[in-house]
PDB file of C-alpha atoms and ligand atoms in Angstrom:
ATOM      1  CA  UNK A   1       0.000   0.000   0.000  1.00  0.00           C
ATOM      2  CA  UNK A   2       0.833   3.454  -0.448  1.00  0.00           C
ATOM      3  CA  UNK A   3       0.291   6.943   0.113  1.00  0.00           C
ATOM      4  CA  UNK A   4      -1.266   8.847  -3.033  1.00  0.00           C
ATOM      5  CA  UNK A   5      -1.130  13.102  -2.552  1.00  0.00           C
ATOM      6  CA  UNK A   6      -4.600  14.731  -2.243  1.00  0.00           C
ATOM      7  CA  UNK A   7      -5.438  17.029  -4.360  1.00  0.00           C
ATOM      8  CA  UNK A   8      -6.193  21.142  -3.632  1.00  0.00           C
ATOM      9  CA  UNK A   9     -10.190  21.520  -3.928  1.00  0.00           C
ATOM     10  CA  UNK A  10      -8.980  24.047  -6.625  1.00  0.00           C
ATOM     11  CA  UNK A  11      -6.957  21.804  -8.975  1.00  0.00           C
ATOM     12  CA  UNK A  12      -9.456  21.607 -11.879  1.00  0.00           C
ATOM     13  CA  UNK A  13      -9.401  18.132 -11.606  1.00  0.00           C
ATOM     14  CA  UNK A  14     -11.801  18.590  -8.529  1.00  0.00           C
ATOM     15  CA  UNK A  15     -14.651  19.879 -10.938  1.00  0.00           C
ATOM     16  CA  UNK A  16     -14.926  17.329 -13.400  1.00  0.00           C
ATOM     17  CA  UNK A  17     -17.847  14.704 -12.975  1.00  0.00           C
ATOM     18  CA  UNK A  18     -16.173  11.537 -12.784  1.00  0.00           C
ATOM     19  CA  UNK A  19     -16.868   8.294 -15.531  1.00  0.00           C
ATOM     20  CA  UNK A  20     -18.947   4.889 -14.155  1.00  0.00           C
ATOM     21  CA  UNK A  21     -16.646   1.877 -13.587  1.00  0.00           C
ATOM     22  CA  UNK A  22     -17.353  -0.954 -16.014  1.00  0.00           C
ATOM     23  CA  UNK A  23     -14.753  -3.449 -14.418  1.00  0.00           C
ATOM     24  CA  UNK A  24     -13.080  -3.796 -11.158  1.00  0.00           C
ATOM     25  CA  UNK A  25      -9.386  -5.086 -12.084  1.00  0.00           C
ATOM     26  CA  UNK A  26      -6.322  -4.986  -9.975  1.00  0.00           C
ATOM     27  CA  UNK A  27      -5.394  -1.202 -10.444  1.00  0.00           C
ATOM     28  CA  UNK A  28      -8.670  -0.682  -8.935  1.00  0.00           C
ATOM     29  CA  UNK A  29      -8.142  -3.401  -6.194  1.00  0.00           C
ATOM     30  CA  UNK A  30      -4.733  -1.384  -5.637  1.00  0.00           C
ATOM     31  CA  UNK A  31      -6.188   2.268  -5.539  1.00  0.00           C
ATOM     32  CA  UNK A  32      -8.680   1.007  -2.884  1.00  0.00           C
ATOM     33  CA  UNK A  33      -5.989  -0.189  -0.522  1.00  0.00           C
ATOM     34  CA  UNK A  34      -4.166   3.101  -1.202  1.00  0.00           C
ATOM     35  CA  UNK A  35      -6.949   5.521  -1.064  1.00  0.00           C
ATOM     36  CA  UNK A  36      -7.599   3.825   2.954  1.00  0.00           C
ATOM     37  CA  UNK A  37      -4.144   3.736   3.632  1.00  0.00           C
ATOM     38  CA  UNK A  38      -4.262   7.756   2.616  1.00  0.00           C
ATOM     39  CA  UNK A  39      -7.144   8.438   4.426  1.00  0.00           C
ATOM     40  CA  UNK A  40      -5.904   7.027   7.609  1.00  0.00           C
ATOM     41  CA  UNK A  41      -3.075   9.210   7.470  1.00  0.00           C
ATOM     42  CA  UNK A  42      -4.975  12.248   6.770  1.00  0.00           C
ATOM     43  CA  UNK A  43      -7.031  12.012   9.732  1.00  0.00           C
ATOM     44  CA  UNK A  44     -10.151  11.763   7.420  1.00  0.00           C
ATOM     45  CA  UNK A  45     -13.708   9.425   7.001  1.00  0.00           C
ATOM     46  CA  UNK A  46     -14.351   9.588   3.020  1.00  0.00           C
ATOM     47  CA  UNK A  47     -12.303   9.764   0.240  1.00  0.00           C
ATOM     48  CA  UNK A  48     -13.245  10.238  -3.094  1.00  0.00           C
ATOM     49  CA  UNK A  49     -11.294   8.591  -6.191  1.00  0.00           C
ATOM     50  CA  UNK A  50     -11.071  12.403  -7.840  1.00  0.00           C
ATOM     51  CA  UNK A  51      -9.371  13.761  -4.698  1.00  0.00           C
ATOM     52  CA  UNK A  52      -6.688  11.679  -5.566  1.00  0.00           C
ATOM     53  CA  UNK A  53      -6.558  12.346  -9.056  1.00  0.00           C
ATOM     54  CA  UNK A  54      -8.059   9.086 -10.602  1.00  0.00           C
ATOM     55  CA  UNK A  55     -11.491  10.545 -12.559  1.00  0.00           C
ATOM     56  CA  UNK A  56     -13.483   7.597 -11.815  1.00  0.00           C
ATOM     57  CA  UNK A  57     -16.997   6.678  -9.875  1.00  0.00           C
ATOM     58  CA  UNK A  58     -15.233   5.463  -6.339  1.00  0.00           C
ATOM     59  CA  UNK A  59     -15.744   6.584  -2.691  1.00  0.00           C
ATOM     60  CA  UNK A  60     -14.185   4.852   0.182  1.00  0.00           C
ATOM     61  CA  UNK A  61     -15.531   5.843   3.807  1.00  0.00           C
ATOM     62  CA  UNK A  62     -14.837   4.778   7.448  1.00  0.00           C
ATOM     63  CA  UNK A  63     -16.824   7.223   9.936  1.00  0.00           C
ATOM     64  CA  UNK A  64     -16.368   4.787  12.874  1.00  0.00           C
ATOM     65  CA  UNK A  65     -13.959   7.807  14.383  1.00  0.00           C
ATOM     66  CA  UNK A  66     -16.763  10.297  13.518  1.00  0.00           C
ATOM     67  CA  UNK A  67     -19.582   8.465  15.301  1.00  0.00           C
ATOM     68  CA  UNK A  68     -19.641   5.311  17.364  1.00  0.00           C
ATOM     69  CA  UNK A  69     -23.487   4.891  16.915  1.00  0.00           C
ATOM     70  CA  UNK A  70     -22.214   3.663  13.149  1.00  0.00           C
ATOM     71  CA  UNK A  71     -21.945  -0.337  12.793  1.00  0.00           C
ATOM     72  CA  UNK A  72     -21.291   0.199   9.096  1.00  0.00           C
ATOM     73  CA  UNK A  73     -17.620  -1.178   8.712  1.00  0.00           C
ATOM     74  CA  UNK A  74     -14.985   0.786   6.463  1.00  0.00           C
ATOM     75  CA  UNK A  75     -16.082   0.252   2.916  1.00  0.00           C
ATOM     76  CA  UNK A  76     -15.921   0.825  -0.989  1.00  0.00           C
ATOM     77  CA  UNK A  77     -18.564   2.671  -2.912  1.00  0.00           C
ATOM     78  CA  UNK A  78     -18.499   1.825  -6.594  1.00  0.00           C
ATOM     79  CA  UNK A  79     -20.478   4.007  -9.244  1.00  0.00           C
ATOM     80  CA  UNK A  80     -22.714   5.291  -5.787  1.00  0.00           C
ATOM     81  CA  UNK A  81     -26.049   7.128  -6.614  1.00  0.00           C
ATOM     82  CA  UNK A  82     -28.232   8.639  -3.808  1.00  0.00           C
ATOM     83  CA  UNK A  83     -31.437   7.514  -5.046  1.00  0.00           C
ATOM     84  CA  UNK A  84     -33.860   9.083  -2.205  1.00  0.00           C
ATOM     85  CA  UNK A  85     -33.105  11.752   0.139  1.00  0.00           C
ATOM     86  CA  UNK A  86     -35.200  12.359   3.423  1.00  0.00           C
ATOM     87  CA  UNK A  87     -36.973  15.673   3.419  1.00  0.00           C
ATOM     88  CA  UNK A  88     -36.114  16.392   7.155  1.00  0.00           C
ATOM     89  CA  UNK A  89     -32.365  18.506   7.186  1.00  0.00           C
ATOM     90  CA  UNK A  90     -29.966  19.005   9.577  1.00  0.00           C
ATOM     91  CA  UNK A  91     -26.948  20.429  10.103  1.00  0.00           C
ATOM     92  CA  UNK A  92     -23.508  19.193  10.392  1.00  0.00           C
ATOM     93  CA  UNK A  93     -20.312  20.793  10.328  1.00  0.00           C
ATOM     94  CA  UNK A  94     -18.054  19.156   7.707  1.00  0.00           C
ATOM     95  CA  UNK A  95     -14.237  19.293   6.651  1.00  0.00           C
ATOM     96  CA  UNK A  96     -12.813  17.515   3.404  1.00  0.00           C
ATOM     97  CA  UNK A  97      -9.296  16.419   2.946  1.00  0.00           C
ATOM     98  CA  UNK A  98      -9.007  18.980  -0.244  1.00  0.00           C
ATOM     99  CA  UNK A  99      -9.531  21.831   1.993  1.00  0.00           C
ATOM    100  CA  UNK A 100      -7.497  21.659   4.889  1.00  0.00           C
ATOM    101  CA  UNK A 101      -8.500  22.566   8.462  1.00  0.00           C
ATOM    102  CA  UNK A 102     -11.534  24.182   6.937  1.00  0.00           C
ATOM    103  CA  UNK A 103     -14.543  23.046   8.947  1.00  0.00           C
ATOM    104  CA  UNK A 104     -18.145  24.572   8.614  1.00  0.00           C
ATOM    105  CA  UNK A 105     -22.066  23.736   9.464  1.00  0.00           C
ATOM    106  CA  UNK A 106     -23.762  22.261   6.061  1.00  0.00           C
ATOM    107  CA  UNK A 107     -27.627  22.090   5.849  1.00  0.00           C
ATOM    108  CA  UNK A 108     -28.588  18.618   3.963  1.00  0.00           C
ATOM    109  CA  UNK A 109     -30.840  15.903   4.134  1.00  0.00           C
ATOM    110  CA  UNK A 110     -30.789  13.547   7.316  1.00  0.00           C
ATOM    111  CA  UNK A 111     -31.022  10.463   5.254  1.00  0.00           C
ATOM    112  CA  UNK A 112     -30.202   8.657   2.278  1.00  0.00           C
ATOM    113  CA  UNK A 113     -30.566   5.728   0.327  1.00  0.00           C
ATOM    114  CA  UNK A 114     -27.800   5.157  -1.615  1.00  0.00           C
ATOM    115  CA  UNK A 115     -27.493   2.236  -4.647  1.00  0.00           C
ATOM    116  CA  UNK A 116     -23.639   1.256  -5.105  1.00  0.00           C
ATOM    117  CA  UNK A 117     -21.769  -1.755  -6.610  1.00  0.00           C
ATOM    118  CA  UNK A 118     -18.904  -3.667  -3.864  1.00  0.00           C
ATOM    119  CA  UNK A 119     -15.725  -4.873  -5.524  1.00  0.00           C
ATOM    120  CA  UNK A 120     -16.999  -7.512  -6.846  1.00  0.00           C
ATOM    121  CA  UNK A 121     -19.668  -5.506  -8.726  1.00  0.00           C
ATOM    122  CA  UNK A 122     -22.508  -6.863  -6.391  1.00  0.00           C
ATOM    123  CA  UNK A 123     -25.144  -4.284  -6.056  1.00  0.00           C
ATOM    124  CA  UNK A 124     -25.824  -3.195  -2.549  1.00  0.00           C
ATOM    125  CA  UNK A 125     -28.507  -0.535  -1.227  1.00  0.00           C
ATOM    126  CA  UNK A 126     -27.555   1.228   2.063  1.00  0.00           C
ATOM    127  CA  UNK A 127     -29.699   3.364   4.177  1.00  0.00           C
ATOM    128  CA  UNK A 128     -27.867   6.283   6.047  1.00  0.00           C
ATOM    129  CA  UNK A 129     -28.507   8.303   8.677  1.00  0.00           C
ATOM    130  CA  UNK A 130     -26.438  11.549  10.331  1.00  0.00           C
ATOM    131  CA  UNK A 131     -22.579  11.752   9.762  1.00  0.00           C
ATOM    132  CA  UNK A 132     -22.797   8.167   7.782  1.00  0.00           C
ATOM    133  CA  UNK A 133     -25.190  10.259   5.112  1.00  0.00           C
ATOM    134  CA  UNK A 134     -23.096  13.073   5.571  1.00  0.00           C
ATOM    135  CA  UNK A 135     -20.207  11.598   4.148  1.00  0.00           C
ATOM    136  CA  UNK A 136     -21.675   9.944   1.645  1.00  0.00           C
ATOM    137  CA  UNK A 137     -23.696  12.889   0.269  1.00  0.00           C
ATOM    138  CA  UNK A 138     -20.104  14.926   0.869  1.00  0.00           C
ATOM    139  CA  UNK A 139     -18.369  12.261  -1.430  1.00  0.00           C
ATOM    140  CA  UNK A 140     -21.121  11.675  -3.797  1.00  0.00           C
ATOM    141  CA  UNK A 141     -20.528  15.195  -4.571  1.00  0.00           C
ATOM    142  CA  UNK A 142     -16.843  15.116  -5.420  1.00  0.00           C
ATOM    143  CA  UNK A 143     -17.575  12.835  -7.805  1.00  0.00           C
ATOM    144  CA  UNK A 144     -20.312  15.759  -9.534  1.00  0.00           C
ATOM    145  CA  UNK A 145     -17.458  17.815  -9.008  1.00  0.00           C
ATOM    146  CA  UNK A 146     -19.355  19.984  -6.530  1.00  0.00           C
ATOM    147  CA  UNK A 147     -17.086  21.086  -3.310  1.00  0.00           C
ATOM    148  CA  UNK A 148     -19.238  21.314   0.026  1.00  0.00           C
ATOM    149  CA  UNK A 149     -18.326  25.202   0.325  1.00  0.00           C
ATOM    150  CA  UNK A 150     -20.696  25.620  -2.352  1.00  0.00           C
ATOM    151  CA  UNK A 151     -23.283  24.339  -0.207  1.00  0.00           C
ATOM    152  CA  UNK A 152     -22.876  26.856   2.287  1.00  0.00           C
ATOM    153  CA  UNK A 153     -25.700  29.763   3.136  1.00  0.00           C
ATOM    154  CA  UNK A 154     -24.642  33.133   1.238  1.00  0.00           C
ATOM    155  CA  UNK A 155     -23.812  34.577   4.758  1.00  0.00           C
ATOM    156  CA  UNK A 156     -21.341  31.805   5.816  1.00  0.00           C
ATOM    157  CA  UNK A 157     -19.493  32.013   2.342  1.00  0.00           C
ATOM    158  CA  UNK A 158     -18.877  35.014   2.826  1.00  0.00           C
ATOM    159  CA  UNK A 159     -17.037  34.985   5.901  1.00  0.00           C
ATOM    160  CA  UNK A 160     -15.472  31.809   4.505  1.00  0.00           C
ATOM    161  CA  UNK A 161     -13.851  34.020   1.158  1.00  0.00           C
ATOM    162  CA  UNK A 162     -11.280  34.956   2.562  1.00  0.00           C
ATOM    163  CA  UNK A 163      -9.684  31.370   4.468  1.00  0.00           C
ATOM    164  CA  UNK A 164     -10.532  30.231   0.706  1.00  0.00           C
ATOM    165  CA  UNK A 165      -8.873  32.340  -1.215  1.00  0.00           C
ATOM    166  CA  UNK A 166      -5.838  31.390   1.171  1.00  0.00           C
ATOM    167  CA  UNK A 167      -6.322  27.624   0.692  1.00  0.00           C
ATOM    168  CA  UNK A 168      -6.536  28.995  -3.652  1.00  0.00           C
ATOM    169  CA  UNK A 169      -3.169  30.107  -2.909  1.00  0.00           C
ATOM    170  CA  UNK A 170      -2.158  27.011  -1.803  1.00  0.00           C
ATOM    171  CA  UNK A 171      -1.432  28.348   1.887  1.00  0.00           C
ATOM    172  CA  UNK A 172      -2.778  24.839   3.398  1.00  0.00           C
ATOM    173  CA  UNK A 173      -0.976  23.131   6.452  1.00  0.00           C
ATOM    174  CA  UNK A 174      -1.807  19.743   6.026  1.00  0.00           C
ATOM    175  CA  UNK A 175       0.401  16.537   7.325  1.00  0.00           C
ATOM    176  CA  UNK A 176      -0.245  14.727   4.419  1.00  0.00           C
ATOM    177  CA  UNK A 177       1.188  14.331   0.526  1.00  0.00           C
ATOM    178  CA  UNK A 178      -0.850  18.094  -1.028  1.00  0.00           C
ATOM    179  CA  UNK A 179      -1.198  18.967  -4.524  1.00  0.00           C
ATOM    180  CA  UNK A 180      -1.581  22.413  -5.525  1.00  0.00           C
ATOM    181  CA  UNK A 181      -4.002  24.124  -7.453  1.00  0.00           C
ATOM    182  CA  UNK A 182      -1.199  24.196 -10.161  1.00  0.00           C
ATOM    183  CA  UNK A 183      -0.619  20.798 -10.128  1.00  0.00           C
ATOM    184  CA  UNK A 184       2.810  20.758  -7.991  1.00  0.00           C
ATOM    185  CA  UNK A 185       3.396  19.576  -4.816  1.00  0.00           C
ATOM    186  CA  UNK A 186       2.953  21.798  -1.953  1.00  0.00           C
ATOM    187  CA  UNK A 187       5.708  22.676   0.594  1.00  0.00           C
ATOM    188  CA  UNK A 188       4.168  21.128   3.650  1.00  0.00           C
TER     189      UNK A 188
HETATM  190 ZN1  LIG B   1     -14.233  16.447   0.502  1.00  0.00          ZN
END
């Protein structure tokens, strides 16, 4: 296993809708391992397969740290779609691994059914509630190529312009392998 760099949430790479996997083969098998192995390291509970620069319909997530209410064991989303989303909302403050130490409260649905295919392509249908639907609506969304500041009221992006124009900048402090908006490595 290995450690793949994450990339800046303003690498245009980050908002490009990602392609449906047709076949799992052994690069995939391979990216899985590495994309936990990376999140791990980064402190984080989902990782999606464009945040590591591979343009393709895979989300891995592991909120046991997040919540211990969650039974759901670390796993692999292949080609996820949220299929229904309860109409109740709630708030939860979220971070992403593209946008270090950047944390604010996101209003979004308090569940979600979501259809997605394991690594052996068998389709599975999970049912989430709280942070586990957080993450997974948060990573669904990478994959649109939609970042979760864009989710944010008009009053809290605001105050958020100017800690994003930093991160733009690529003035991040992150202890993990960071890409840059331009595409190089950051100093970190
Ligand atoms: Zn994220």
């Amino acid at each position: 296993m290995s450690i793949i760099p994450i990339y800046n949430c303003f690498h245009p790479f980050l908002r490009k809708k990602t392609t449906l996997i047709n076949n799992i083969d052994d690069e995939i098998v391979k990216l899985v391992d590495d994309m936990f192995e990376t999140m791990y390291k980064a402190d984080g509970i989902g990782l999606a397969a464009n945040q590591v620069g591979k343009p393709i319909s895979l989300i891995i997530i592991d909120v046991s740290k997040a919540d211990d209410k969650v039974k759901t064991p670390p796993i692999a989303l292949i080609n996820p779609i949220i299929e229904s989303f309860s109409e109740e909302e709630i708030e939860i403050s979220e971070g992403c691994l593209s946008i270090p130490k950047f944390y604010e409260k996101v209003l979004r649905p308090e569940e979600i059914q979501v259809k997605y295919f394991d690594l052996s392509m068998k389709e599975h249908v999970l049912t989430g509630n709280e942070m586990l639907s957080r993450v997974i609506q948060h990573e669904v969304d990478h994959l649109n190529g939609i970042l979760f500041f864009e989710r944010l009221t008009p009053m809290r992006r605001a105050l958020a312009k100017s800690k994003l124009k930093a991160i733009q900048k690529g003035k991040i402090d992150a202890n993990y392998p960071f890409i840059n908006p331009d595409g190089k490595p950051a100093n970190i």
